[in-house]
mmCIF file of C-alpha atoms in Angstrom:
data_model
loop_
_atom_site.group_PDB
_atom_site.id
_atom_site.type_symbol
_atom_site.label_atom_id
_atom_site.label_comp_id
_atom_site.label_asym_id
_atom_site.label_seq_id
_atom_site.Cartn_x
_atom_site.Cartn_y
_atom_site.Cartn_z
ATOM 1 C CA UNK A 1 5.717 -0.362 -6.776
ATOM 2 C CA UNK A 2 3.242 -3.218 -7.013
ATOM 3 C CA UNK A 3 5.881 -5.727 -5.922
ATOM 4 C CA UNK A 4 6.912 -3.670 -2.884
ATOM 5 C CA UNK A 5 3.330 -3.034 -1.815
ATOM 6 C CA UNK A 6 2.506 -6.711 -2.272
ATOM 7 C CA UNK A 7 5.419 -7.646 0.001
ATOM 8 C CA UNK A 8 4.181 -5.167 2.605
ATOM 9 C CA UNK A 9 0.658 -6.578 2.316
ATOM 10 C CA UNK A 10 1.895 -10.164 2.671
ATOM 11 C CA UNK A 11 3.873 -9.181 5.773
ATOM 12 C CA UNK A 12 0.792 -7.585 7.329
ATOM 13 C CA UNK A 13 -1.338 -10.645 6.624
ATOM 14 C CA UNK A 14 1.092 -12.684 8.733
ATOM 15 C CA UNK A 15 1.811 -9.972 11.325
ATOM 16 C CA UNK A 16 -1.498 -8.292 12.058
ATOM 17 C CA UNK A 17 -0.273 -6.581 15.235
ATOM 18 C CA UNK A 18 2.613 -4.854 13.460
ATOM 19 C CA UNK A 19 2.977 -1.290 12.220
ATOM 20 C CA UNK A 20 4.505 -0.523 8.816
ATOM 21 C CA UNK A 21 5.755 2.484 6.865
ATOM 22 C CA UNK A 22 5.907 2.777 3.093
ATOM 23 C CA UNK A 23 8.683 5.042 1.786
ATOM 24 C CA UNK A 24 10.439 5.221 -1.563
ATOM 25 C CA UNK A 25 12.924 7.309 -3.526
ATOM 26 C CA UNK A 26 10.293 9.560 -5.094
ATOM 27 C CA UNK A 27 11.455 11.137 -8.352
ATOM 28 C CA UNK A 28 14.719 9.236 -8.663
ATOM 29 C CA UNK A 29 14.020 8.509 -12.346
ATOM 30 C CA UNK A 30 12.997 12.125 -12.943
ATOM 31 C CA UNK A 31 15.286 14.235 -10.741
ATOM 32 C CA UNK A 32 14.061 17.775 -10.192
ATOM 33 C CA UNK A 33 13.898 20.324 -7.408
ATOM 34 C CA UNK A 34 10.165 19.647 -7.034
ATOM 35 C CA UNK A 35 10.681 15.911 -6.581
ATOM 36 C CA UNK A 36 13.527 16.506 -4.158
ATOM 37 C CA UNK A 37 11.383 18.815 -2.008
ATOM 38 C CA UNK A 38 8.392 16.475 -2.137
ATOM 39 C CA UNK A 39 10.482 13.437 -1.174
ATOM 40 C CA UNK A 40 11.974 15.198 1.871
ATOM 41 C CA UNK A 41 8.586 16.605 2.854
ATOM 42 C CA UNK A 42 6.796 13.246 2.722
ATOM 43 C CA UNK A 43 9.605 11.360 4.436
ATOM 44 C CA UNK A 44 9.691 13.812 7.336
ATOM 45 C CA UNK A 45 5.960 13.374 7.845
ATOM 46 C CA UNK A 46 5.921 9.572 7.819
ATOM 47 C CA UNK A 47 8.878 9.313 10.192
ATOM 48 C CA UNK A 48 7.588 12.009 12.547
ATOM 49 C CA UNK A 49 6.717 11.114 16.133
ATOM 50 C CA UNK A 50 3.144 12.127 15.336
ATOM 51 C CA UNK A 51 2.695 9.573 12.546
ATOM 52 C CA UNK A 52 4.602 6.934 14.453
ATOM 53 C CA UNK A 53 2.381 7.473 17.483
ATOM 54 C CA UNK A 54 -0.612 5.905 15.717
ATOM 55 C CA UNK A 55 1.228 2.630 15.967
ATOM 56 C CA UNK A 56 1.830 3.059 19.688
ATOM 57 C CA UNK A 57 -0.440 5.354 21.679
ATOM 58 C CA UNK A 58 -3.079 6.772 19.311
ATOM 59 C CA UNK A 59 -5.781 4.418 18.016
ATOM 60 C CA UNK A 60 -7.939 7.123 16.414
ATOM 61 C CA UNK A 61 -6.026 6.741 13.127
ATOM 62 C CA UNK A 62 -4.928 3.682 11.179
ATOM 63 C CA UNK A 63 -3.050 5.499 8.378
ATOM 64 C CA UNK A 64 -0.863 8.602 8.553
ATOM 65 C CA UNK A 65 1.158 10.741 6.166
ATOM 66 C CA UNK A 66 1.900 14.340 5.255
ATOM 67 C CA UNK A 67 -1.490 14.981 3.658
ATOM 68 C CA UNK A 68 -4.620 12.899 3.181
ATOM 69 C CA UNK A 69 -6.354 14.227 0.085
ATOM 70 C CA UNK A 70 -10.018 13.731 -0.839
ATOM 71 C CA UNK A 71 -9.454 14.593 -4.503
ATOM 72 C CA UNK A 72 -9.186 13.515 -7.247
ATOM 73 C CA UNK A 73 -9.397 10.183 -5.405
ATOM 74 C CA UNK A 74 -8.682 9.353 -1.767
ATOM 75 C CA UNK A 75 -4.912 9.165 -1.492
ATOM 76 C CA UNK A 76 -1.727 10.284 0.200
ATOM 77 C CA UNK A 77 0.097 12.415 -2.411
ATOM 78 C CA UNK A 78 3.409 10.881 -3.329
ATOM 79 C CA UNK A 79 2.211 7.570 -1.833
ATOM 80 C CA UNK A 80 4.200 7.613 1.394
ATOM 81 C CA UNK A 81 2.481 6.677 4.647
ATOM 82 C CA UNK A 82 2.541 4.650 7.856
ATOM 83 C CA UNK A 83 -0.265 2.239 8.772
ATOM 84 C CA UNK A 84 -1.505 -0.488 11.087
ATOM 85 C CA UNK A 85 -1.221 -4.006 9.688
ATOM 86 C CA UNK A 86 -4.627 -4.739 11.222
ATOM 87 C CA UNK A 87 -6.010 -2.340 8.599
ATOM 88 C CA UNK A 88 -3.699 -3.253 5.711
ATOM 89 C CA UNK A 89 -4.568 -6.965 5.930
ATOM 90 C CA UNK A 90 -8.187 -6.279 4.913
ATOM 91 C CA UNK A 91 -7.320 -4.449 1.717
ATOM 92 C CA UNK A 92 -7.566 -6.034 -1.719
ATOM 93 C CA UNK A 93 -4.108 -7.465 -2.539
ATOM 94 C CA UNK A 94 -2.232 -4.681 -4.334
ATOM 95 C CA UNK A 95 -1.267 -6.922 -7.248
ATOM 96 C CA UNK A 96 -4.988 -7.327 -7.972
ATOM 97 C CA UNK A 97 -6.144 -3.804 -7.175
ATOM 98 C CA UNK A 98 -5.717 -2.200 -10.641
ATOM 99 C CA UNK A 99 -7.950 -4.919 -12.130
ATOM 100 C CA UNK A 100 -10.547 -4.333 -9.416
ATOM 101 C CA UNK A 101 -10.575 -0.612 -10.223
ATOM 102 C CA UNK A 102 -10.993 -1.353 -13.925
ATOM 103 C CA UNK A 103 -13.932 -3.648 -13.190
ATOM 104 C CA UNK A 104 -15.441 -0.969 -10.961
ATOM 105 C CA UNK A 105 -15.372 1.546 -13.823
ATOM 106 C CA UNK A 106 -17.342 -0.755 -16.132
ATOM 107 C CA UNK A 107 -19.697 -2.021 -13.430
ATOM 108 C CA UNK A 108 -20.740 1.434 -12.232
ATOM 109 C CA UNK A 109 -21.288 2.738 -15.761
ATOM 110 C CA UNK A 110 -23.459 -0.282 -16.546
ATOM 111 C CA UNK A 111 -25.548 0.135 -13.385
ATOM 112 C CA UNK A 112 -25.895 3.925 -13.711
ATOM 113 C CA UNK A 113 -25.602 4.688 -17.439
ATOM 114 C CA UNK A 114 -24.814 8.292 -18.239
ATOM 115 C CA UNK A 115 -24.611 9.346 -14.597
ATOM 116 C CA UNK A 116 -20.992 9.060 -13.455
ATOM 117 C CA UNK A 117 -19.250 8.564 -16.824
ATOM 118 C CA UNK A 118 -16.374 6.658 -15.253
ATOM 119 C CA UNK A 119 -15.116 5.294 -18.567
ATOM 120 C CA UNK A 120 -14.598 8.838 -19.759
ATOM 121 C CA UNK A 121 -12.981 9.893 -16.480
ATOM 122 C CA UNK A 122 -10.701 6.840 -16.409
ATOM 123 C CA UNK A 123 -8.985 7.908 -19.621
ATOM 124 C CA UNK A 124 -6.807 10.027 -17.338
ATOM 125 C CA UNK A 125 -5.626 7.772 -14.505
ATOM 126 C CA UNK A 126 -5.422 10.353 -11.701
ATOM 127 C CA UNK A 127 -9.148 11.115 -12.056
ATOM 128 C CA UNK A 128 -10.203 7.840 -10.443
ATOM 129 C CA UNK A 129 -7.066 6.164 -9.155
ATOM 130 C CA UNK A 130 -6.803 3.753 -12.075
ATOM 131 C CA UNK A 131 -3.822 2.496 -14.051
ATOM 132 C CA UNK A 132 -0.537 3.211 -12.298
ATOM 133 C CA UNK A 133 -2.374 5.581 -9.961
ATOM 134 C CA UNK A 134 -4.253 2.607 -8.513
ATOM 135 C CA UNK A 135 -1.261 1.923 -6.266
ATOM 136 C CA UNK A 136 -1.492 5.437 -4.835
ATOM 137 C CA UNK A 137 -5.217 4.985 -4.205
ATOM 138 C CA UNK A 138 -4.876 1.456 -2.772
ATOM 139 C CA UNK A 139 -4.132 2.229 0.886
ATOM 140 C CA UNK A 140 -7.136 4.584 1.182
ATOM 141 C CA UNK A 141 -9.607 2.397 -0.712
ATOM 142 C CA UNK A 142 -11.170 0.579 2.262
ATOM 143 C CA UNK A 143 -14.249 1.926 4.106
ATOM 144 C CA UNK A 144 -12.601 1.194 7.483
ATOM 145 C CA UNK A 145 -9.789 3.668 6.893
ATOM 146 C CA UNK A 146 -9.194 6.261 9.610
ATOM 147 C CA UNK A 147 -6.740 8.597 7.898
ATOM 148 C CA UNK A 148 -4.692 11.272 9.616
ATOM 149 C CA UNK A 149 -2.084 13.711 8.391
ATOM 150 C CA UNK A 150 0.490 15.950 10.031
ATOM 151 C CA UNK A 151 1.128 18.982 7.813
ATOM 152 C CA UNK A 152 -0.842 22.127 8.732
ATOM 153 C CA UNK A 153 0.191 24.257 5.748
ATOM 154 C CA UNK A 154 -1.473 25.011 2.408
ATOM 155 C CA UNK A 155 -0.338 21.920 0.518
ATOM 156 C CA UNK A 156 -3.191 19.807 -0.882
ATOM 157 C CA UNK A 157 -1.838 17.405 -3.546
ATOM 158 C CA UNK A 158 0.463 17.280 -6.554
ATOM 159 C CA UNK A 159 3.401 19.676 -6.457
ATOM 160 C CA UNK A 160 1.692 23.000 -5.896
ATOM 161 C CA UNK A 161 2.154 24.365 -2.405
ATOM 162 C CA UNK A 162 5.017 22.108 -1.295
ATOM 163 C CA UNK A 163 6.957 23.796 1.472
ATOM 164 C CA UNK A 164 10.525 24.680 0.562
ATOM 165 C CA UNK A 165 11.541 24.640 4.192
ATOM 166 C CA UNK A 166 11.886 21.476 6.206
ATOM 167 C CA UNK A 167 11.484 23.504 9.389
ATOM 168 C CA UNK A 168 7.851 22.815 10.217
ATOM 169 C CA UNK A 169 6.201 21.171 13.179
ATOM 170 C CA UNK A 170 4.083 18.067 12.491
ATOM 171 C CA UNK A 171 0.666 18.006 14.161
ATOM 172 C CA UNK A 172 -1.606 14.979 14.081
ATOM 173 C CA UNK A 173 -4.952 15.838 12.476
ATOM 174 C CA UNK A 174 -7.908 13.667 11.481
ATOM 175 C CA UNK A 175 -9.383 13.520 7.985
ATOM 176 C CA UNK A 176 -11.986 16.201 7.510
ATOM 177 C CA UNK A 177 -10.031 19.021 9.124
ATOM 178 C CA UNK A 178 -9.610 20.275 5.556
ATOM 179 C CA UNK A 179 -13.123 20.128 4.061
ATOM 180 C CA UNK A 180 -13.926 18.846 0.585
ATOM 181 C CA UNK A 181 -14.105 22.429 -0.669
ATOM 182 C CA UNK A 182 -10.513 22.926 0.428
ATOM 183 C CA UNK A 183 -9.515 20.395 -2.228
ATOM 184 C CA UNK A 184 -12.123 21.221 -4.882
ATOM 185 C CA UNK A 185 -10.658 24.723 -5.133
ATOM 186 C CA UNK A 186 -7.651 23.027 -6.719
ATOM 187 C CA UNK A 187 -9.451 20.501 -8.916
ATOM 188 C CA UNK A 188 -12.960 19.858 -10.248
ATOM 189 C CA UNK A 189 -14.151 17.296 -12.801
ATOM 190 C CA UNK A 190 -15.812 18.370 -16.031
ATOM 191 C CA UNK A 191 -18.105 15.302 -15.997
ATOM 192 C CA UNK A 192 -19.269 12.730 -13.456
ATOM 193 C CA UNK A 193 -19.210 15.259 -10.655
ATOM 194 C CA UNK A 194 -21.399 13.218 -8.289
ATOM 195 C CA UNK A 195 -18.811 10.440 -8.223
ATOM 196 C CA UNK A 196 -16.532 12.618 -6.102
ATOM 197 C CA UNK A 197 -19.244 13.353 -3.539
ATOM 198 C CA UNK A 198 -20.785 11.215 -0.822
ATOM 199 C CA UNK A 199 -22.749 8.903 -3.073
ATOM 200 C CA UNK A 200 -19.797 8.124 -5.295
ATOM 201 C CA UNK A 201 -17.598 7.375 -2.273
ATOM 202 C CA UNK A 202 -20.219 4.958 -0.906
ATOM 203 C CA UNK A 203 -20.726 3.200 -4.225
ATOM 204 C CA UNK A 204 -16.977 2.710 -4.603
ATOM 205 C CA UNK A 205 -16.697 1.179 -1.129
ATOM 206 C CA UNK A 206 -19.622 -1.132 -1.881
ATOM 207 C CA UNK A 207 -18.247 -2.152 -5.257
ATOM 208 C CA UNK A 208 -14.740 -2.889 -3.955
ATOM 209 C CA UNK A 209 -15.439 -4.261 -0.468
ATOM 210 C CA UNK A 210 -19.184 -4.793 -0.174
ATOM 211 C CA UNK A 211 -19.523 -2.618 2.917
ATOM 212 C CA UNK A 212 -20.034 0.955 4.025
ATOM 213 C CA UNK A 213 -17.833 3.092 6.288
ATOM 214 C CA UNK A 214 -18.515 2.908 10.042
ATOM 215 C CA UNK A 215 -20.679 5.597 11.595
ATOM 216 C CA UNK A 216 -17.682 7.555 12.891
ATOM 217 C CA UNK A 217 -16.080 7.813 9.423
ATOM 218 C CA UNK A 218 -15.307 11.298 8.129
ATOM 219 C CA UNK A 219 -17.214 10.403 4.939
ATOM 220 C CA UNK A 220 -20.604 10.657 6.672
ATOM 221 C CA UNK A 221 -19.711 13.906 8.390
ATOM 222 C CA UNK A 222 -18.303 15.482 5.232
ATOM 223 C CA UNK A 223 -21.352 14.876 3.035
ATOM 224 C CA UNK A 224 -24.260 14.856 5.481
ATOM 225 C CA UNK A 225 -25.205 18.392 4.438
ATOM 226 C CA UNK A 226 -25.504 19.504 0.796
ATOM 227 C CA UNK A 227 -23.225 22.176 -0.646
ATOM 228 C CA UNK A 228 -22.726 23.616 -4.117
ATOM 229 C CA UNK A 229 -20.329 20.970 -5.460
ATOM 230 C CA UNK A 230 -22.238 18.113 -3.790
ATOM 231 C CA UNK A 231 -25.974 18.899 -3.636
ATOM 232 C CA UNK A 232 -27.011 15.366 -2.626
ATOM 233 C CA UNK A 233 -26.514 14.632 1.079
ATOM 234 C CA UNK A 234 -25.992 11.145 2.536
ATOM 235 C CA UNK A 235 -27.122 9.727 5.856
ATOM 236 C CA UNK A 236 -25.733 6.888 7.900
ATOM 237 C CA UNK A 237 -28.034 3.839 7.488
ATOM 238 C CA UNK A 238 -30.551 3.159 10.212
ATOM 239 C CA UNK A 239 -32.040 -0.237 10.957
ATOM 240 C CA UNK A 240 -35.717 -1.157 10.993
ATOM 241 C CA UNK A 241 -36.678 -4.789 11.622
ATOM 242 C CA UNK A 242 -33.199 -5.881 10.634
ATOM 243 C CA UNK A 243 -33.261 -4.056 7.289
ATOM 244 C CA UNK A 244 -30.512 -1.522 6.734
ATOM 245 C CA UNK A 245 -31.649 1.612 5.025
ATOM 246 C CA UNK A 246 -29.720 4.200 3.065
ATOM 247 C CA UNK A 247 -31.290 7.263 1.501
ATOM 248 C CA UNK A 248 -29.452 8.346 -1.639
ATOM 249 C CA UNK A 249 -31.088 10.863 -3.985
ATOM 250 C CA UNK A 250 -29.578 10.609 -7.451
ATOM 251 C CA UNK A 251 -30.506 13.281 -10.020
ATOM 252 C CA UNK A 252 -34.231 13.351 -9.281
ATOM 253 C CA UNK A 253 -34.691 9.610 -8.778
ATOM 254 C CA UNK A 254 -33.884 6.899 -6.265
ATOM 255 C CA UNK A 255 -31.546 4.130 -7.432
ATOM 256 C CA UNK A 256 -31.395 0.825 -5.624
ATOM 257 C CA UNK A 257 -27.924 -0.248 -4.569
ATOM 258 C CA UNK A 258 -27.696 -4.000 -4.218
ATOM 259 C CA UNK A 259 -24.928 -5.526 -2.095
ATOM 260 C CA UNK A 260 -23.893 -9.101 -2.742
ATOM 261 C CA UNK A 261 -24.253 -9.803 0.940
ATOM 262 C CA UNK A 262 -26.194 -8.220 3.775
ATOM 263 C CA UNK A 263 -29.471 -6.421 3.378
ATOM 264 C CA UNK A 264 -28.529 -2.958 2.193
ATOM 265 C CA UNK A 265 -31.381 -1.269 0.357
ATOM 266 C CA UNK A 266 -32.462 2.194 -0.593
ATOM 267 C CA UNK A 267 -34.869 3.820 1.814
ATOM 268 C CA UNK A 268 -38.215 3.872 0.053
ATOM 269 C CA UNK A 269 -40.264 7.010 0.235
ATOM 270 C CA UNK A 270 -43.092 6.925 2.697
ATOM 271 C CA UNK A 271 -45.818 8.329 0.472
ATOM 272 C CA UNK A 272 -46.473 9.401 -3.083
ATOM 273 C CA UNK A 273 -46.952 12.997 -2.004
ATOM 274 C CA UNK A 274 -43.622 12.999 -0.210
ATOM 275 C CA UNK A 275 -42.036 11.382 -3.233
ATOM 276 C CA UNK A 276 -43.436 14.084 -5.464
ATOM 277 C CA UNK A 277 -42.218 16.945 -3.323
ATOM 278 C CA UNK A 278 -38.759 15.428 -2.846
ATOM 279 C CA UNK A 279 -38.505 14.648 -6.545
ATOM 280 C CA UNK A 280 -39.245 18.261 -7.334
ATOM 281 C CA UNK A 281 -36.515 19.534 -5.036
ATOM 282 C CA UNK A 282 -34.067 16.921 -6.304
ATOM 283 C CA UNK A 283 -34.822 17.848 -9.904
ATOM 284 C CA UNK A 284 -33.936 21.408 -9.049
ATOM 285 C CA UNK A 285 -30.666 20.282 -7.487
ATOM 286 C CA UNK A 286 -29.957 18.157 -10.543
ATOM 287 C CA UNK A 287 -30.542 21.034 -12.951
ATOM 288 C CA UNK A 288 -28.395 23.335 -10.839
ATOM 289 C CA UNK A 289 -25.629 20.733 -10.811
ATOM 290 C CA UNK A 290 -25.803 20.357 -14.570
ATOM 291 C CA UNK A 291 -25.602 24.098 -15.152
ATOM 292 C CA UNK A 292 -22.517 24.249 -12.910
ATOM 293 C CA UNK A 293 -20.938 21.371 -14.842
ATOM 294 C CA UNK A 294 -21.590 23.237 -18.101
ATOM 295 C CA UNK A 295 -19.600 26.161 -16.805
ATOM 296 C CA UNK A 296 -16.563 24.038 -15.901
#
């Protein structure tokens, strides 16, 4: 898989105006009815007029497949998709991506000890998109992604919910039409819960690519308001005197996120009284989050 993806990446680097599709014989080494159904399902989606249109008439997406899933990591289940080379060319080379994900795990745990517990999560590759699952995560790892999908049914990821009928009508839909909670009903982490919410998504983008998603990204819209699984909201950075600001509450304290380039910084609190009141509310959110984790 790494060799094929690397060839696709190399092609896109030299042909930035092109449009590519990534398909493979899913399950050929482990033949089963489930793999057969999934392979036909994913292939139909990628080759549909709707997915192919993003390379011709629709510029609101730069990746398309049957289903874009937010959990356990951003990915297209089964790793079949179509994409613009103008997007693919900016990704980390796939041959290097697993190593970048491994470095991310150690870097984040060193910067935020005891908070995300990525080393523990990474022991099972699908949790983070590490190991062989890094290649499935690769195409959706960049903050500039504009993912779309075309299946309107119940399927989320894995094998559960795959349609047995190939008689379904593809419809182009933008990421976010299924909310985070639509995926978390299927899967929730026992530790490191915040990693899967807005803050974790932003930290991963910064660690891998040193930049945040554009303002129109679904990431900002999805996590701008708190909800039970993700009590800490995120806001798109504003600019004051050339300094970019990002407010990220993290378990009752503010952590500075340093980018290697640019001037990204945490928005400092305006007064001690405000800090005290916000800290109190954040502490409550943190304790509530911990009690929910204990129940999982």
